[in-house]
């Protein structure tokens, strides 16, 4: 393990020297790579990142790669993070030998008041670029537990939980009203059913939290609005 970490550190050092400079980027600052430059991309991004991650080796502490760069997050706006990139470090902590859950806990635990410092290894084609960001307003038809329906105005890229909370929708029930994690993604109690075209599939983290539930069930705090949709609040576990 020590030898592996040493090799990673050496590889990063060689990369930095080859690029001739290593500067911690400011929030939202783009890192421009010359054709001969580093195989590591360093970015500084505020939450929400809008990055879906997946394990490099399922069930093993072998790091994660970017599965998808989602609309509405800071990553796609920066233009520097691409699907296929491997996460090397997070706020200076090596991620290449950590498992998926540990890395997710690190991301969730990172403060919202400062950008997150991320390093990725570049393992994608130079021509590969993120999809254009959806913009503009949309409508969410919200089905409430007692059968009522309400329509909320939103914009593409909005956080679903924040939209529902702003609309005075009761997302939680029982003890979760007082004990929920306030949108950090840890408690798994803001379950909603989303039916709409063009919405991104749930991340591996959501899938793990929502085991046994249909694919249409999402964690509102981890979901970005991506067009008109019908939202069911607190759906039954088998409501597909």
Short mmCIF file of C-alpha atoms in Angstrom, two decimals:
data_model
loop_
_atom_site.label_atom_id
_atom_site.label_comp_id
_atom_site.label_asym_id
_atom_site.label_seq_id
_atom_site.Cartn_x
_atom_site.Cartn_y
_atom_site.Cartn_z
CA UNK A 1 0.00 0.00 0.00
CA UNK A 2 2.81 2.41 0.92
CA UNK A 3 4.55 1.62 -2.36
CA UNK A 4 1.33 2.27 -4.28
CA UNK A 5 0.83 5.64 -2.57
CA UNK A 6 4.46 6.53 -3.30
CA UNK A 7 3.96 5.72 -6.97
CA UNK A 8 0.82 7.86 -7.09
CA UNK A 9 2.64 10.74 -5.39
CA UNK A 10 5.58 10.38 -7.80
CA UNK A 11 3.24 10.33 -10.79
CA UNK A 12 1.56 13.51 -9.57
CA UNK A 13 4.93 15.19 -8.98
CA UNK A 14 6.16 14.31 -12.46
CA UNK A 15 2.92 15.60 -13.91
CA UNK A 16 3.23 18.90 -12.07
CA UNK A 17 6.83 19.41 -13.17
CA UNK A 18 5.95 18.53 -16.75
CA UNK A 19 3.17 21.13 -16.73
CA UNK A 20 5.76 23.65 -15.42
CA UNK A 21 3.38 25.02 -12.79
CA UNK A 22 0.92 23.97 -10.15
CA UNK A 23 -1.59 26.59 -9.03
CA UNK A 24 -4.62 25.87 -6.85
CA UNK A 25 -7.47 27.27 -8.96
CA UNK A 26 -9.96 29.80 -7.68
CA UNK A 27 -13.64 28.90 -7.43
CA UNK A 28 -15.01 28.31 -10.90
CA UNK A 29 -11.64 28.98 -12.53
CA UNK A 30 -10.93 26.86 -15.57
CA UNK A 31 -7.67 24.96 -15.89
CA UNK A 32 -6.35 25.22 -19.45
CA UNK A 33 -4.30 22.22 -20.59
CA UNK A 34 -1.73 22.54 -23.36
CA UNK A 35 -1.53 19.55 -25.75
CA UNK A 36 1.60 18.31 -23.96
CA UNK A 37 0.39 19.13 -20.48
CA UNK A 38 -0.54 17.16 -17.39
CA UNK A 39 -2.67 14.07 -17.18
CA UNK A 40 -4.14 15.50 -13.97
CA UNK A 41 -6.77 18.26 -13.98
CA UNK A 42 -7.16 20.36 -10.82
CA UNK A 43 -10.42 22.23 -10.29
CA UNK A 44 -12.02 24.21 -7.48
CA UNK A 45 -15.81 23.86 -7.50
CA UNK A 46 -18.61 24.98 -5.16
CA UNK A 47 -21.54 22.75 -4.25
CA UNK A 48 -23.68 21.43 -5.84
CA UNK A 49 -21.11 19.75 -8.07
CA UNK A 50 -23.52 17.89 -10.33
CA UNK A 51 -21.16 14.92 -10.66
CA UNK A 52 -22.36 11.29 -10.59
CA UNK A 53 -19.62 8.85 -9.59
CA UNK A 54 -19.20 5.11 -10.05
CA UNK A 55 -16.82 2.54 -8.59
CA UNK A 56 -13.75 1.55 -10.58
CA UNK A 57 -13.94 -1.96 -9.11
CA UNK A 58 -17.35 -2.79 -7.57
CA UNK A 59 -17.13 -3.51 -3.86
CA UNK A 60 -13.42 -2.71 -3.59
CA UNK A 61 -11.57 0.35 -2.22
CA UNK A 62 -10.08 1.21 -5.60
CA UNK A 63 -11.43 4.70 -6.20
CA UNK A 64 -14.16 6.15 -8.42
CA UNK A 65 -14.59 7.67 -11.85
CA UNK A 66 -17.01 10.27 -13.20
CA UNK A 67 -20.07 8.49 -14.56
CA UNK A 68 -21.96 11.61 -15.59
CA UNK A 69 -21.67 15.39 -15.43
CA UNK A 70 -25.15 16.70 -14.75
CA UNK A 71 -26.81 19.91 -15.78
CA UNK A 72 -27.17 22.63 -13.18
CA UNK A 73 -24.01 21.75 -11.24
CA UNK A 74 -20.77 23.68 -11.04
CA UNK A 75 -18.80 20.92 -12.81
CA UNK A 76 -20.56 21.19 -16.16
CA UNK A 77 -20.44 24.98 -15.98
CA UNK A 78 -16.66 24.87 -15.54
CA UNK A 79 -16.20 22.64 -18.58
CA UNK A 80 -13.24 20.86 -16.99
CA UNK A 81 -14.82 17.67 -15.63
CA UNK A 82 -15.71 14.96 -18.16
CA UNK A 83 -17.22 11.46 -17.96
CA UNK A 84 -14.52 8.84 -17.53
CA UNK A 85 -12.18 10.97 -15.45
CA UNK A 86 -10.83 9.25 -12.33
CA UNK A 87 -10.96 11.14 -9.02
CA UNK A 88 -7.41 11.36 -7.67
CA UNK A 89 -7.87 13.56 -4.61
CA UNK A 90 -10.46 15.59 -2.71
CA UNK A 91 -9.33 18.58 -0.64
CA UNK A 92 -5.82 17.16 -0.73
CA UNK A 93 -6.82 13.67 0.43
CA UNK A 94 -5.93 10.73 -1.82
CA UNK A 95 -9.03 8.97 -3.16
CA UNK A 96 -7.42 6.27 -5.28
CA UNK A 97 -7.56 3.67 -2.50
CA UNK A 98 -10.92 4.58 -0.96
CA UNK A 99 -14.29 2.94 -1.53
CA UNK A 100 -17.38 4.60 -2.97
CA UNK A 101 -19.16 5.21 0.34
CA UNK A 102 -16.10 6.80 1.95
CA UNK A 103 -15.68 9.20 -0.94
CA UNK A 104 -19.39 10.10 -0.87
CA UNK A 105 -19.13 10.80 2.87
CA UNK A 106 -16.17 13.08 2.17
CA UNK A 107 -18.14 15.00 -0.45
CA UNK A 108 -21.23 15.31 1.72
CA UNK A 109 -19.15 16.37 4.71
CA UNK A 110 -17.29 19.08 2.81
CA UNK A 111 -18.37 22.56 3.86
CA UNK A 112 -20.81 24.47 1.66
CA UNK A 113 -19.08 27.78 2.40
CA UNK A 114 -15.91 27.03 0.43
CA UNK A 115 -15.21 25.40 -2.95
CA UNK A 116 -14.04 21.79 -3.00
CA UNK A 117 -10.55 21.17 -4.37
CA UNK A 118 -10.64 18.19 -6.75
CA UNK A 119 -8.00 16.48 -8.86
CA UNK A 120 -8.93 14.16 -11.72
CA UNK A 121 -6.81 12.04 -14.01
CA UNK A 122 -7.59 12.79 -17.63
CA UNK A 123 -8.59 9.56 -19.37
CA UNK A 124 -10.95 10.83 -22.06
CA UNK A 125 -10.62 11.95 -25.67
CA UNK A 126 -9.75 15.61 -26.15
CA UNK A 127 -12.84 16.05 -28.32
CA UNK A 128 -15.23 14.83 -25.63
CA UNK A 129 -17.22 17.72 -24.14
CA UNK A 130 -20.21 17.93 -21.79
CA UNK A 131 -23.71 18.24 -23.16
CA UNK A 132 -25.12 21.78 -23.39
CA UNK A 133 -26.83 23.02 -20.26
CA UNK A 134 -30.63 23.08 -20.35
CA UNK A 135 -32.04 26.46 -19.45
CA UNK A 136 -35.43 28.01 -19.01
CA UNK A 137 -38.52 27.48 -16.87
CA UNK A 138 -40.54 24.32 -16.39
CA UNK A 139 -43.54 23.06 -14.40
CA UNK A 140 -43.68 20.38 -11.73
CA UNK A 141 -47.08 18.81 -11.10
CA UNK A 142 -46.85 17.66 -7.50
CA UNK A 143 -49.08 14.85 -6.22
CA UNK A 144 -49.52 15.09 -2.45
CA UNK A 145 -50.18 12.15 -0.09
CA UNK A 146 -53.86 13.08 0.49
CA UNK A 147 -54.65 13.24 -3.22
CA UNK A 148 -54.25 16.96 -3.76
CA UNK A 149 -52.31 18.31 -6.73
CA UNK A 150 -50.32 21.52 -6.99
CA UNK A 151 -48.19 23.05 -9.73
CA UNK A 152 -44.80 24.55 -8.94
CA UNK A 153 -42.73 26.73 -11.22
CA UNK A 154 -39.05 25.81 -11.45
CA UNK A 155 -36.03 26.21 -13.67
CA UNK A 156 -33.82 23.56 -15.17
CA UNK A 157 -30.91 22.92 -12.83
CA UNK A 158 -32.83 23.76 -9.65
CA UNK A 159 -32.45 21.37 -6.73
CA UNK A 160 -35.71 19.41 -6.45
CA UNK A 161 -35.80 19.48 -2.64
CA UNK A 162 -35.32 23.25 -2.56
CA UNK A 163 -38.13 23.74 -5.09
CA UNK A 164 -40.51 21.58 -3.05
CA UNK A 165 -39.56 23.26 0.23
CA UNK A 166 -40.00 26.72 -1.29
CA UNK A 167 -43.46 25.62 -2.44
CA UNK A 168 -44.38 24.63 1.15
CA UNK A 169 -44.63 20.96 0.19
CA UNK A 170 -44.38 18.59 3.17
CA UNK A 171 -41.62 16.26 2.02
CA UNK A 172 -41.09 14.54 5.35
CA UNK A 173 -43.37 12.67 7.73
CA UNK A 174 -43.17 11.48 11.33
CA UNK A 175 -39.87 11.91 13.13
CA UNK A 176 -38.13 12.79 9.87
CA UNK A 177 -39.76 16.24 10.05
CA UNK A 178 -37.40 17.05 12.93
CA UNK A 179 -34.52 14.63 12.35
CA UNK A 180 -33.88 14.89 8.59
CA UNK A 181 -30.36 15.78 7.40
CA UNK A 182 -31.46 19.11 5.87
CA UNK A 183 -30.57 18.13 2.34
CA UNK A 184 -27.15 16.58 2.97
CA UNK A 185 -28.14 13.26 1.37
CA UNK A 186 -27.51 11.14 4.44
CA UNK A 187 -30.93 10.35 5.95
CA UNK A 188 -32.70 9.10 2.82
CA UNK A 189 -36.10 10.43 3.96
CA UNK A 190 -36.85 12.92 1.16
CA UNK A 191 -37.99 10.17 -1.24
CA UNK A 192 -40.04 11.36 -4.21
CA UNK A 193 -41.26 9.70 -7.38
CA UNK A 194 -40.25 11.50 -10.58
CA UNK A 195 -41.97 10.89 -13.91
CA UNK A 196 -40.58 13.05 -16.68
CA UNK A 197 -38.68 12.83 -19.95
CA UNK A 198 -35.00 13.68 -20.16
CA UNK A 199 -34.25 13.49 -16.45
CA UNK A 200 -30.91 11.93 -15.57
CA UNK A 201 -31.00 8.47 -13.93
CA UNK A 202 -30.30 8.30 -10.23
CA UNK A 203 -26.69 8.06 -9.14
CA UNK A 204 -25.03 5.03 -7.55
CA UNK A 205 -25.30 6.80 -4.20
CA UNK A 206 -29.07 7.27 -4.60
CA UNK A 207 -29.48 3.67 -5.78
CA UNK A 208 -27.70 2.46 -2.64
CA UNK A 209 -29.92 4.58 -0.40
CA UNK A 210 -33.08 3.50 -2.25
CA UNK A 211 -32.49 -0.25 -2.49
CA UNK A 212 -35.71 -2.12 -3.19
CA UNK A 213 -37.47 0.91 -4.64
CA UNK A 214 -38.32 1.52 -8.32
CA UNK A 215 -35.96 3.51 -10.55
CA UNK A 216 -38.44 6.39 -10.59
CA UNK A 217 -37.89 6.97 -6.86
CA UNK A 218 -35.34 9.68 -6.14
CA UNK A 219 -33.80 11.53 -3.22
CA UNK A 220 -35.13 15.05 -3.73
CA UNK A 221 -31.99 16.58 -2.22
CA UNK A 222 -29.78 14.78 -4.75
CA UNK A 223 -31.92 15.46 -7.82
CA UNK A 224 -31.76 18.38 -10.24
CA UNK A 225 -34.82 19.53 -12.17
CA UNK A 226 -34.54 18.67 -15.87
CA UNK A 227 -37.83 19.68 -17.45
CA UNK A 228 -41.55 19.26 -16.86
CA UNK A 229 -42.42 16.32 -14.63
CA UNK A 230 -44.97 14.77 -12.30
CA UNK A 231 -43.62 14.52 -8.75
CA UNK A 232 -45.20 12.22 -6.16
CA UNK A 233 -44.33 13.12 -2.58
CA UNK A 234 -43.62 10.28 -0.12
CA UNK A 235 -44.54 7.48 -2.58
CA UNK A 236 -45.28 3.96 -1.36
CA UNK A 237 -42.23 1.70 -1.60
CA UNK A 238 -43.78 -0.34 -4.44
CA UNK A 239 -45.27 2.64 -6.31
CA UNK A 240 -43.55 2.45 -9.67
#
